[in-house]
Amino acid sequence: MKILVTGGAGFIGSNFVRYILEVHPDYEVVNLDLLTYAGNLENLADLEGRENYRFVRGDIADAGLLDGLFAEGVDGVVNFAAESHVDRSIEDPGHFLATNILGTQALLEAARRYRVNRFLQISTDEVYGSLAGEGAFTEESPLAPNSPYSASKASADLLCRAYWKTYDLPVVVTRCSNNYGPFQFPEKLIPLFITNALADEPLPVYGDGLYVRDWIYVRDHCSALDRVLHDGRPGEIYNVGADAERTNLEITQTILEKLDKDAGLVRHVKDRPGHDRRYAIDSSKIQTELGWRPETPFQDGMADTIDWYLRNEPWWQKIKSGEYREYYERMYRNR
Ligand SMILES: NC(=O)c1ccc[n+]([C@@H]2O[C@H](COP(=O)([O-])OP(=O)(O)OC[C@H]3O[C@@H](n4cnc5c(N)ncnc54)[C@H](O)[C@@H]3O)[C@@H](O)[C@H]2O)c1
């Protein structure tokens, strides 16, 4: 099987490329990524030179580029490419609409024209908005996005539905909860707090810190995507989560305890506008229908993640200093 993975130089995409080549060593992967600030080819440095892996730098909204790639033959598309940081979407929504909506539409269109067998759209539980009271989001919950980021992702989900209904393109959408694990860009909560705590710098907690997120270890998300890619029913949506609800303050305490740092590092800062209070995801559909289960308990995943950041300080120091951007030039300039 030949898969076009988009956004494969980002956090989840790079974990997925490595995962898919580990469990399906005979597959071919083309990784199309624009290398925005969030894309880092060092995430996949260990795959350089493998015959069945190729990196292409480019924009998912570039119809001409897509035409060339699809003409070479593509069996399946896995679309991770996105502007993904909520705070950045509040500062500048335009990029989010261009990539997350128009970029997804360009990819859908190419997939339709070249009749690919499977289009997997990686969406998010944030499309459901904020949960009031008990319970969890199911695939039937109404879409009620509250940030420009989640609104752009919800729009992409609806385009996917339209391409399935109108053109019979075999699209499947997954909506996953918050991921954590190796290679996450250190402006997101968990890696930001780990790396700041290691440097004895303040940990900026939004508002009262009682916002609840449902956390999943990134490898468990990858195994769910592998299941859906192969056996998900076209036109369906699958929620993915690991039943690990934690407040931001609980996450902060876990990190401080594991690193043996002082609670005095915590700084409560002004809240994010439109901040969703609680997300929780009901993933019984993927569990019942496709037999998928998350395998990593939260405590184990956090211990592994903290350990990974401790062992890979050069990786995140280069991001914090901006040096990671030179990697592409070094590796690909003369190719
Ligand atoms: N991180 C999470 O907790 C989470 C949870 C659920 C769903 N998701 C979704 O999973 C996907 C991946 O998230 P992530 O956290 O790995 O994001 P990320 O920001 O780490 O990676 C995004 C990647 O997309 C690339 N990209 C951006 N615009 C592009 C474009 N126009 N063309 C080609 N490539 C482009 C970037 O260079 C980067 O490598 C996103 O679609 C996101 O909405 C993320």
CSV table of C-alpha atoms and ligand atoms in Angstrom, one decimal:
chain,number,residue,atom,x,y,z
A,1,MET,CA,0.0,0.0,0.0
A,2,LYS,CA,1.3,3.5,-0.9
A,3,ILE,CA,0.2,6.2,1.5
A,4,LEU,CA,0.4,9.9,1.2
A,5,VAL,CA,0.8,11.3,4.7
A,6,THR,CA,0.4,15.1,4.9
A,7,GLY,CA,1.8,17.0,7.9
A,8,GLY,CA,4.1,14.1,8.6
A,9,ALA,CA,6.8,16.4,10.0
A,10,GLY,CA,4.6,17.5,12.9
A,11,PHE,CA,4.0,15.9,16.2
A,12,ILE,CA,1.3,13.3,15.6
A,13,GLY,CA,2.2,12.9,11.9
A,14,SER,CA,5.8,12.0,12.6
A,15,ASN,CA,4.8,9.5,15.3
A,16,PHE,CA,2.3,8.0,12.8
A,17,VAL,CA,4.8,7.7,9.9
A,18,ARG,CA,7.2,5.9,12.2
A,19,TYR,CA,4.4,3.7,13.6
A,20,ILE,CA,3.0,2.7,10.2
A,21,LEU,CA,6.5,1.7,8.8
A,22,GLU,CA,7.1,-0.3,12.0
A,23,VAL,CA,3.9,-2.3,11.8
A,24,HIS,CA,3.7,-2.4,8.0
A,25,PRO,CA,7.4,-2.5,6.9
A,26,ASP,CA,6.3,-3.2,3.3
A,27,TYR,CA,4.3,0.0,2.9
A,28,GLU,CA,5.4,3.0,1.0
A,29,VAL,CA,5.0,6.4,2.6
A,30,VAL,CA,5.3,9.8,1.0
A,31,ASN,CA,5.3,12.6,3.5
A,32,LEU,CA,4.1,15.9,2.2
A,33,ASP,CA,4.7,18.8,4.6
A,34,LEU,CA,5.1,22.5,4.2
A,35,LEU,CA,7.5,22.8,7.2
A,36,THR,CA,5.8,25.6,8.9
A,37,TYR,CA,7.1,26.6,12.3
A,38,ALA,CA,5.5,23.3,13.6
A,39,GLY,CA,7.1,21.0,11.1
A,40,ASN,CA,10.5,19.6,12.1
A,41,LEU,CA,12.2,17.1,9.8
A,42,GLU,CA,14.5,16.0,12.7
A,43,ASN,CA,11.4,14.2,14.0
A,44,LEU,CA,12.0,11.7,11.3
A,45,ALA,CA,15.8,11.8,11.0
A,46,ASP,CA,16.0,8.1,11.7
A,47,LEU,CA,14.0,7.3,8.5
A,48,GLU,CA,16.2,9.3,6.1
A,49,GLY,CA,17.5,7.1,3.4
A,50,ARG,CA,14.9,4.3,3.7
A,51,GLU,CA,13.7,3.2,0.3
A,52,ASN,CA,10.1,3.1,1.2
A,53,TYR,CA,10.0,6.6,2.7
A,54,ARG,CA,10.1,9.9,0.9
A,55,PHE,CA,9.8,13.5,2.0
A,56,VAL,CA,8.3,16.2,-0.2
A,57,ARG,CA,8.2,19.8,0.9
A,58,GLY,CA,5.0,21.6,-0.2
A,59,ASP,CA,1.5,22.9,0.5
A,60,ILE,CA,-1.6,20.7,0.6
A,61,ALA,CA,-3.4,23.6,-1.0
A,62,ASP,CA,-1.1,23.5,-4.1
A,63,ALA,CA,-3.2,21.7,-6.7
A,64,GLY,CA,-0.4,21.4,-9.3
A,65,LEU,CA,1.9,19.7,-6.8
A,66,LEU,CA,-0.9,17.4,-5.7
A,67,ASP,CA,-1.6,16.5,-9.3
A,68,GLY,CA,2.0,15.3,-9.8
A,69,LEU,CA,2.1,13.3,-6.5
A,70,PHE,CA,-1.3,11.6,-7.2
A,71,ALA,CA,-0.3,10.8,-10.8
A,72,GLU,CA,2.5,8.7,-9.4
A,73,GLY,CA,-0.1,6.5,-7.7
A,74,VAL,CA,-1.6,6.8,-4.2
A,75,ASP,CA,-3.7,4.2,-2.5
A,76,GLY,CA,-4.6,6.1,0.6
A,77,VAL,CA,-4.3,9.7,2.1
A,78,VAL,CA,-3.9,10.4,5.8
A,79,ASN,CA,-4.3,14.1,6.3
A,80,PHE,CA,-2.6,15.5,9.4
A,81,ALA,CA,-1.6,18.8,7.8
A,82,ALA,CA,-3.1,21.7,9.7
A,83,GLU,CA,-2.5,24.8,11.6
A,84,SER,CA,-3.1,23.3,15.0
A,85,HIS,CA,-2.4,25.8,17.8
A,86,VAL,CA,-5.6,27.4,19.3
A,87,ASP,CA,-3.7,30.5,20.6
A,88,ARG,CA,-2.2,31.2,17.2
A,89,SER,CA,-5.7,30.9,15.6
A,90,ILE,CA,-6.9,33.6,17.9
A,91,GLU,CA,-4.0,35.9,16.9
A,92,ASP,CA,-4.3,35.2,13.1
A,93,PRO,CA,-7.3,33.0,11.9
A,94,GLY,CA,-6.5,33.5,8.2
A,95,HIS,CA,-3.8,30.8,8.0
A,96,PHE,CA,-6.1,28.4,9.7
A,97,LEU,CA,-8.8,28.8,7.1
A,98,ALA,CA,-6.3,28.6,4.2
A,99,THR,CA,-4.7,25.3,5.3
A,100,ASN,CA,-7.4,23.6,7.4
A,101,ILE,CA,-10.3,24.3,5.0
A,102,LEU,CA,-9.0,25.1,1.5
A,103,GLY,CA,-6.0,22.8,1.9
A,104,THR,CA,-8.2,19.9,2.9
A,105,GLN,CA,-10.6,20.6,0.0
A,106,ALA,CA,-7.6,20.6,-2.5
A,107,LEU,CA,-6.6,17.3,-1.2
A,108,LEU,CA,-10.1,15.9,-1.3
A,109,GLU,CA,-10.4,17.1,-4.9
A,110,ALA,CA,-7.1,15.4,-6.0
A,111,ALA,CA,-8.2,12.2,-4.2
A,112,ARG,CA,-11.5,12.3,-6.0
A,113,ARG,CA,-9.9,12.8,-9.4
A,114,TYR,CA,-7.4,10.0,-8.9
A,115,ARG,CA,-10.0,7.7,-7.2
A,116,VAL,CA,-7.9,6.9,-4.1
A,117,ASN,CA,-9.2,3.9,-2.1
A,118,ARG,CA,-9.2,5.7,1.3
A,119,PHE,CA,-9.0,9.2,2.6
A,120,LEU,CA,-8.5,9.5,6.4
A,121,GLN,CA,-9.1,13.0,7.8
A,122,ILE,CA,-7.5,13.6,11.2
A,123,SER,CA,-9.9,15.8,13.1
A,124,THR,CA,-10.3,16.7,16.8
A,125,ASP,CA,-12.8,16.5,19.6
A,126,GLU,CA,-12.6,20.4,19.7
A,127,VAL,CA,-15.2,20.5,16.9
A,128,TYR,CA,-17.8,19.6,19.6
A,129,GLY,CA,-17.1,22.7,21.6
A,130,SER,CA,-17.3,22.6,25.4
A,131,LEU,CA,-19.1,20.0,27.5
A,132,ALA,CA,-21.5,21.2,30.1
A,133,GLY,CA,-22.1,18.9,33.0
A,134,GLU,CA,-21.5,15.1,33.0
A,135,GLY,CA,-21.2,12.8,30.0
A,136,ALA,CA,-18.9,12.7,27.0
A,137,PHE,CA,-19.0,13.6,23.3
A,138,THR,CA,-20.3,10.9,20.9
A,139,GLU,CA,-20.1,10.9,17.1
A,140,GLU,CA,-23.7,12.2,17.2
A,141,SER,CA,-23.0,15.2,19.4
A,142,PRO,CA,-23.7,18.5,17.5
A,143,LEU,CA,-20.7,20.5,16.2
A,144,ALA,CA,-20.3,23.7,18.2
A,145,PRO,CA,-16.7,24.9,17.7
A,146,ASN,CA,-15.6,27.9,19.7
A,147,SER,CA,-12.2,28.9,18.3
A,148,PRO,CA,-11.1,29.8,14.8
A,149,TYR,CA,-9.0,26.6,15.0
A,150,SER,CA,-11.9,24.3,15.9
A,151,ALA,CA,-14.2,26.1,13.4
A,152,SER,CA,-11.8,25.4,10.6
A,153,LYS,CA,-11.5,21.8,11.6
A,154,ALA,CA,-15.3,21.4,11.7
A,155,SER,CA,-15.5,22.9,8.3
A,156,ALA,CA,-13.0,20.4,7.0
A,157,ASP,CA,-15.1,17.6,8.5
A,158,LEU,CA,-18.2,18.8,6.7
A,159,LEU,CA,-16.3,19.0,3.4
A,160,CYS,CA,-15.2,15.4,3.9
A,161,ARG,CA,-18.8,14.4,4.5
A,162,ALA,CA,-19.8,16.2,1.3
A,163,TYR,CA,-17.2,14.4,-0.8
A,164,TRP,CA,-18.5,11.1,0.5
A,165,LYS,CA,-22.1,11.9,-0.1
A,166,THR,CA,-21.7,13.7,-3.4
A,167,TYR,CA,-18.8,11.8,-5.0
A,168,ASP,CA,-18.6,8.5,-3.1
A,169,LEU,CA,-15.1,9.3,-2.1
A,170,PRO,CA,-14.3,6.8,0.6
A,171,VAL,CA,-13.6,9.3,3.4
A,172,VAL,CA,-13.3,8.4,7.1
A,173,VAL,CA,-13.0,11.0,9.8
A,174,THR,CA,-11.4,10.5,13.3
A,175,ARG,CA,-11.9,12.9,16.2
A,176,CYS,CA,-9.3,12.5,18.8
A,177,SER,CA,-8.8,14.0,22.3
A,178,ASN,CA,-5.6,15.8,23.4
A,179,ASN,CA,-2.4,13.9,22.5
A,180,TYR,CA,0.9,13.9,24.4
A,181,GLY,CA,4.1,12.1,23.9
A,182,PRO,CA,7.5,12.3,22.2
A,183,PHE,CA,8.2,15.0,19.5
A,184,GLN,CA,5.4,17.4,20.6
A,185,PHE,CA,6.3,21.0,19.9
A,186,PRO,CA,7.3,22.7,23.1
A,187,GLU,CA,4.6,25.5,22.9
A,188,LYS,CA,1.9,22.9,23.8
A,189,LEU,CA,1.0,22.5,27.4
A,190,ILE,CA,2.8,19.3,28.5
A,191,PRO,CA,6.1,19.8,26.7
A,192,LEU,CA,6.1,23.5,27.5
A,193,PHE,CA,5.7,22.8,31.2
A,194,ILE,CA,8.3,20.0,31.2
A,195,THR,CA,10.9,22.1,29.4
A,196,ASN,CA,10.2,25.2,31.5
A,197,ALA,CA,10.3,23.2,34.7
A,198,LEU,CA,13.6,21.8,33.7
A,199,ALA,CA,14.9,25.3,33.2
A,200,ASP,CA,13.3,26.5,36.5
A,201,GLU,CA,11.2,28.9,34.5
A,202,PRO,CA,7.5,29.7,35.3
A,203,LEU,CA,4.7,27.4,34.2
A,204,PRO,CA,1.9,29.7,32.9
A,205,VAL,CA,-1.5,28.2,33.9
A,206,TYR,CA,-4.5,29.8,32.2
A,207,GLY,CA,-7.1,31.1,34.6
A,208,ASP,CA,-7.9,28.9,37.5
A,209,GLY,CA,-6.3,25.9,35.9
A,210,LEU,CA,-9.4,23.8,36.3
A,211,TYR,CA,-10.0,23.2,32.5
A,212,VAL,CA,-10.4,19.5,31.9
A,213,ARG,CA,-8.9,17.7,28.9
A,214,ASP,CA,-9.1,14.0,28.0
A,215,TRP,CA,-5.5,12.9,27.3
A,216,ILE,CA,-4.2,10.1,25.0
A,217,TYR,CA,-0.7,8.8,24.5
A,218,VAL,CA,0.2,9.6,20.9
A,219,ARG,CA,1.1,5.9,20.1
A,220,ASP,CA,-2.4,4.9,21.1
A,221,HIS,CA,-3.8,7.5,18.7
A,222,CYS,CA,-1.5,6.1,15.9
A,223,SER,CA,-2.8,2.5,16.5
A,224,ALA,CA,-6.4,3.8,16.3
A,225,LEU,CA,-5.6,5.5,13.0
A,226,ASP,CA,-4.0,2.3,11.7
A,227,ARG,CA,-7.3,0.4,12.5
A,228,VAL,CA,-9.5,3.1,10.9
A,229,LEU,CA,-7.3,3.4,7.8
A,230,HIS,CA,-7.7,-0.3,7.1
A,231,ASP,CA,-11.1,-1.2,8.5
A,232,GLY,CA,-13.1,2.0,9.1
A,233,ARG,CA,-16.3,2.2,7.2
A,234,PRO,CA,-16.4,4.9,4.5
A,235,GLY,CA,-18.5,7.9,5.4
A,236,GLU,CA,-18.2,7.2,9.2
A,237,ILE,CA,-16.7,9.2,12.0
A,238,TYR,CA,-14.8,7.6,14.8
A,239,ASN,CA,-14.1,9.3,18.2
A,240,VAL,CA,-10.7,8.3,19.7
A,241,GLY,CA,-9.9,8.8,23.4
A,242,ALA,CA,-8.4,7.1,26.3
A,243,ASP,CA,-10.7,8.0,29.3
A,244,ALA,CA,-8.0,10.1,31.0
A,245,GLU,CA,-9.6,13.3,32.1
A,246,ARG,CA,-7.3,15.6,34.0
A,247,THR,CA,-7.4,19.3,34.9
A,248,ASN,CA,-4.5,21.4,33.7
A,249,LEU,CA,-3.5,21.8,37.4
A,250,GLU,CA,-3.3,18.1,37.8
A,251,ILE,CA,-1.1,17.8,34.8
A,252,THR,CA,1.1,20.6,36.2
A,253,GLN,CA,1.4,18.8,39.6
A,254,THR,CA,2.3,15.5,37.9
A,255,ILE,CA,5.2,17.2,36.0
A,256,LEU,CA,6.4,19.1,39.0
A,257,GLU,CA,6.4,16.0,41.2
A,258,LYS,CA,8.2,13.8,38.6
A,259,LEU,CA,10.9,16.4,38.1
A,260,ASP,CA,11.1,17.2,41.8
A,261,LYS,CA,10.4,20.9,41.2
A,262,ASP,CA,8.8,23.5,43.4
A,263,ALA,CA,5.1,24.4,43.1
A,264,GLY,CA,6.2,28.0,43.3
A,265,LEU,CA,7.0,27.8,39.6
A,266,VAL,CA,3.2,27.9,38.8
A,267,ARG,CA,2.0,31.3,37.5
A,268,HIS,CA,-1.8,31.8,36.9
A,269,VAL,CA,-2.1,34.0,33.8
A,270,LYS,CA,-5.0,35.7,32.1
A,271,ASP,CA,-7.4,33.2,30.5
A,272,ARG,CA,-7.7,32.4,26.8
A,273,PRO,CA,-10.8,34.0,25.2
A,274,GLY,CA,-13.5,31.4,24.3
A,275,HIS,CA,-11.7,28.8,26.4
A,276,ASP,CA,-13.6,25.5,26.4
A,277,ARG,CA,-14.1,24.3,30.0
A,278,ARG,CA,-14.2,20.6,29.5
A,279,TYR,CA,-13.8,18.0,26.8
A,280,ALA,CA,-14.4,14.2,27.3
A,281,ILE,CA,-14.7,11.7,24.5
A,282,ASP,CA,-16.8,8.6,24.2
A,283,SER,CA,-14.8,6.2,22.0
A,284,SER,CA,-17.0,3.1,22.4
A,285,LYS,CA,-17.8,3.1,18.7
A,286,ILE,CA,-14.2,2.4,17.5
A,287,GLN,CA,-13.8,0.0,20.4
A,288,THR,CA,-16.9,-2.1,19.6
A,289,GLU,CA,-16.7,-1.9,15.8
A,290,LEU,CA,-13.0,-2.1,15.2
A,291,GLY,CA,-11.8,-3.8,18.4
A,292,TRP,CA,-9.3,-0.9,19.2
A,293,ARG,CA,-8.2,-0.2,22.8
A,294,PRO,CA,-5.8,2.3,24.2
A,295,GLU,CA,-2.9,0.5,25.8
A,296,THR,CA,-1.0,3.2,27.8
A,297,PRO,CA,-2.3,4.2,31.2
A,298,PHE,CA,-1.9,8.0,31.7
A,299,GLN,CA,0.7,7.6,34.5
A,300,ASP,CA,2.9,5.4,32.3
A,301,GLY,CA,2.5,7.6,29.3
A,302,MET,CA,3.4,10.7,31.3
A,303,ALA,CA,6.4,9.0,32.9
A,304,ASP,CA,7.6,7.9,29.4
A,305,THR,CA,7.0,11.4,28.0
A,306,ILE,CA,8.9,13.2,30.7
A,307,ASP,CA,11.7,10.7,30.4
A,308,TRP,CA,11.8,11.3,26.6
A,309,TYR,CA,12.2,15.1,27.1
A,310,LEU,CA,14.9,14.5,29.6
A,311,ARG,CA,16.8,12.2,27.2
A,312,ASN,CA,16.2,14.5,24.2
A,313,GLU,CA,17.2,17.9,25.4
A,314,PRO,CA,19.2,18.8,22.2
A,315,TRP,CA,16.0,18.2,20.2
A,316,TRP,CA,13.9,20.7,22.1
A,317,GLN,CA,16.7,23.1,22.8
A,318,LYS,CA,17.1,23.5,19.0
A,319,ILE,CA,13.4,24.3,18.8
A,320,LYS,CA,13.5,26.8,21.6
A,321,SER,CA,16.5,28.5,19.9
A,322,GLY,CA,15.1,28.3,16.4
A,323,GLU,CA,18.0,26.2,15.2
A,324,TYR,CA,15.8,23.3,14.1
A,325,ARG,CA,14.8,25.3,11.0
A,326,GLU,CA,18.3,24.9,9.5
A,327,TYR,CA,17.9,21.1,9.3
A,328,TYR,CA,16.0,21.1,6.0
A,329,GLU,CA,18.6,23.3,4.4
A,330,ARG,CA,21.4,21.1,5.6
A,331,MET,CA,19.8,17.9,4.5
A,332,TYR,CA,18.0,18.8,1.3
A,333,ARG,CA,19.7,21.9,-0.2
A,334,ASN,CA,21.7,20.0,-2.8
A,335,ARG,CA,19.0,17.3,-3.6
B,1,LIG,N1,-2.2,17.6,19.0
B,1,LIG,C1,-3.4,17.2,19.4
B,1,LIG,O1,-3.6,16.9,20.6
B,1,LIG,C2,-4.5,16.8,18.4
B,1,LIG,C3,-5.7,16.2,18.8
B,1,LIG,C4,-6.6,15.9,17.9
B,1,LIG,C5,-6.4,16.1,16.6
B,1,LIG,N2,-5.3,16.8,16.2
B,1,LIG,C6,-5.1,17.0,14.7
B,1,LIG,O2,-4.0,16.2,14.3
B,1,LIG,C7,-3.3,16.8,13.3
B,1,LIG,C8,-1.8,16.9,13.6
B,1,LIG,O3,-1.7,17.7,14.9
B,1,LIG,P1,-0.3,18.0,15.5
B,1,LIG,O4,-0.5,18.3,16.9
B,1,LIG,O5,0.7,16.9,15.1
B,1,LIG,O6,0.1,19.3,14.7
B,1,LIG,P2,1.5,20.0,14.4
B,1,LIG,O7,1.2,21.4,14.4
B,1,LIG,O8,2.5,19.4,15.3
B,1,LIG,O9,1.8,19.5,12.9
B,1,LIG,C9,1.2,20.0,11.8
B,1,LIG,C10,2.0,19.7,10.5
B,1,LIG,O10,1.4,20.2,9.4
B,1,LIG,C11,2.3,20.9,8.6
B,1,LIG,N3,1.5,21.9,7.8
B,1,LIG,C12,0.9,23.0,8.2
B,1,LIG,N4,0.3,23.6,7.1
B,1,LIG,C13,0.6,22.8,6.0
B,1,LIG,C14,0.2,22.9,4.7
B,1,LIG,N5,-0.5,24.0,4.2
B,1,LIG,N6,0.6,22.0,3.8
B,1,LIG,C15,1.4,20.9,4.2
B,1,LIG,N7,1.8,20.8,5.5
B,1,LIG,C16,1.4,21.7,6.4
B,1,LIG,C17,3.2,21.6,9.5
B,1,LIG,O11,4.5,21.9,8.9
B,1,LIG,C18,3.4,20.5,10.6
B,1,LIG,O12,4.4,19.6,10.3
B,1,LIG,C19,-4.0,18.2,13.0
B,1,LIG,O13,-4.8,18.1,11.9
B,1,LIG,C20,-4.8,18.4,14.3
B,1,LIG,O14,-5.9,19.2,14.1
B,1,LIG,C21,-4.3,17.1,17.0
